mmCIF file of C-alpha atoms in Angstrom:
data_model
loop_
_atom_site.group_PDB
_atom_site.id
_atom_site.type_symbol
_atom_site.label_atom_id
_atom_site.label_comp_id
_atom_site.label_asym_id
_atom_site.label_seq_id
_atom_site.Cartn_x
_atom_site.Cartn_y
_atom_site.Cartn_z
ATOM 1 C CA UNK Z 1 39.993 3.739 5.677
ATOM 2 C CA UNK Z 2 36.759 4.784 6.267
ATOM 3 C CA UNK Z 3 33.851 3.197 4.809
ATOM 4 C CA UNK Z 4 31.072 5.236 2.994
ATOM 5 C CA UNK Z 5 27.981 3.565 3.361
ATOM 6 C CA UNK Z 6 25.170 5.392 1.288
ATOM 7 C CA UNK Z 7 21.389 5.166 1.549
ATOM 8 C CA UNK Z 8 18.303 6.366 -0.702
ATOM 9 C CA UNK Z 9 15.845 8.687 0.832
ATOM 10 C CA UNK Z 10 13.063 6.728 -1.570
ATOM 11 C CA UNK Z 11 13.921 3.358 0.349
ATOM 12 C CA UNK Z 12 13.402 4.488 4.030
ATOM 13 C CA UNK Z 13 10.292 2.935 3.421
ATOM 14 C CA UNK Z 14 11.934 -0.669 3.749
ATOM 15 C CA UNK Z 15 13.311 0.138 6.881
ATOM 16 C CA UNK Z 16 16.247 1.560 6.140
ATOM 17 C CA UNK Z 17 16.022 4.647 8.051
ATOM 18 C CA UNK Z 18 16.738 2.890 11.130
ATOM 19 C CA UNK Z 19 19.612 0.751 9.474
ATOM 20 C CA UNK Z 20 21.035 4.312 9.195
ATOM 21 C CA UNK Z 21 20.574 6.173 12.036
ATOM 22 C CA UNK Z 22 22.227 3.199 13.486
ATOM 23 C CA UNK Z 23 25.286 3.185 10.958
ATOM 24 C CA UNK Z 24 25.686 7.237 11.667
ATOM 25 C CA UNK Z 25 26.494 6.479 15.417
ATOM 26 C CA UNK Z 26 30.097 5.097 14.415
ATOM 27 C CA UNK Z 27 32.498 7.719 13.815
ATOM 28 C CA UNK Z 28 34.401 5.545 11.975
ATOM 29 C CA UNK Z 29 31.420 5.546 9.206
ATOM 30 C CA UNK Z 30 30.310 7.861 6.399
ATOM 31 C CA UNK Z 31 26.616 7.657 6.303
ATOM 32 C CA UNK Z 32 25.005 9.966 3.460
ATOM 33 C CA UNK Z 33 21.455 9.597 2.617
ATOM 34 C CA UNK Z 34 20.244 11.218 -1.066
ATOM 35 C CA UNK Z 35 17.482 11.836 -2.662
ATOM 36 C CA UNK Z 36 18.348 8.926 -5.502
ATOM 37 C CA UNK Z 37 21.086 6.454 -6.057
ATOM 38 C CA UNK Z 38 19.825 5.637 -9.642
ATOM 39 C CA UNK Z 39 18.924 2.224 -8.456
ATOM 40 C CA UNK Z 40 14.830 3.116 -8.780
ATOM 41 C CA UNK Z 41 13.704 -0.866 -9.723
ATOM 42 C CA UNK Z 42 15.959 -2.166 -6.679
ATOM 43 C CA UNK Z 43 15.027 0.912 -4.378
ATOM 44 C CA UNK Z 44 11.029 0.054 -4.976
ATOM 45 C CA UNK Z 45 11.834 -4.000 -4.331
ATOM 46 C CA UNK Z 46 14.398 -4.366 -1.377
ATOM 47 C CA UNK Z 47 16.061 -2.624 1.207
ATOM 48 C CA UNK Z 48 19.339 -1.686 -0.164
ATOM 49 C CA UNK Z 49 22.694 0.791 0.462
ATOM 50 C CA UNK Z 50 25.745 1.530 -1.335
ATOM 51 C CA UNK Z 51 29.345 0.514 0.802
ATOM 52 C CA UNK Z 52 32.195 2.151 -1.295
ATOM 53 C CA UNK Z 53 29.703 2.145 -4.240
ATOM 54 C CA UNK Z 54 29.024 -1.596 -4.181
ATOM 55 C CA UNK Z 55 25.357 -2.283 -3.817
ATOM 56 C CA UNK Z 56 24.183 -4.559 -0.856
ATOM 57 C CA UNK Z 57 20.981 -5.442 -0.798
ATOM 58 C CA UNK Z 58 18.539 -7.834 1.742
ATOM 59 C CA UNK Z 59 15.182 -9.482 2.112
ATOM 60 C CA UNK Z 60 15.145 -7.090 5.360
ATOM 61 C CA UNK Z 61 16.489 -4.167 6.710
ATOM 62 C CA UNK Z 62 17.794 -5.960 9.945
ATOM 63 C CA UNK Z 63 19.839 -8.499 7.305
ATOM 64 C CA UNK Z 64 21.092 -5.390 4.938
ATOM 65 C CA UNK Z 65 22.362 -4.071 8.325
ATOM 66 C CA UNK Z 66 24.435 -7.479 8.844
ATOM 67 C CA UNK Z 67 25.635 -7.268 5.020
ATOM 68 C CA UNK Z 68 26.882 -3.805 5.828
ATOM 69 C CA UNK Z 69 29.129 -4.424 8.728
ATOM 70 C CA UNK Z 70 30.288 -7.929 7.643
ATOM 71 C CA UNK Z 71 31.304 -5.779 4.262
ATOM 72 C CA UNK Z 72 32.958 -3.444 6.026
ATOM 73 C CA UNK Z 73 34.792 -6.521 7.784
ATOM 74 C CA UNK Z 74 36.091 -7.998 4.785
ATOM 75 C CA UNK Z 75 37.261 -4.764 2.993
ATOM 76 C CA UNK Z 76 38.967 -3.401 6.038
ATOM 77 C CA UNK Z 77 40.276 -7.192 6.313
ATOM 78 C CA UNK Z 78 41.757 -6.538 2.420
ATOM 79 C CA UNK Z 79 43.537 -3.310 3.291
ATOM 80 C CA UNK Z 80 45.547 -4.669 6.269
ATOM 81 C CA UNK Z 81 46.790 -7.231 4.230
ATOM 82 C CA UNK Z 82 47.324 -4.564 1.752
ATOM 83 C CA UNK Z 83 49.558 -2.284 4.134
ATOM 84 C CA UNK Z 84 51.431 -5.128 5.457
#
């Protein structure tokens, strides 16, 4: 399963441009960036993404980037005990 982890152009400005230039060096990730999630109150507050359409968001960027992997942790966690 591979996770798709989604950022808002309109956010880099929380540091989230580094969170995902970071993210895009795993193969193992989908990193898309658009223009707008929809998320415009959130976006203009907080650095936030999208991980299989769940919104994570932090008081930083470095913390949203912990959120993100420990959530990709847990789901990939869910779908071995899933396939077992």
């Amino acid at each position: 399963m591979r996770p798709i982890i989604e950022f808002c152009a309109s956010n880099m400005h929380t540091g989230t441009d580094k969170v995902m230039k970071e993210l895009e060096q795993n193969p193992d990730f989908d990193v898309m960036e658009y223009g707008c999630l929809g998320n415009c109150g959130q976006c203009y507050m907080e650095p936030y993404a999208l991980v299989n359409g769940e919104i994570l968001a932090a008081e930083s960027a470095e913390i949203l980037h912990v959120r993100i992997l420990e959530r990709i942790k847990e789901i990939e966690a869910m779908y071995d005990v899933l396939s077992e």
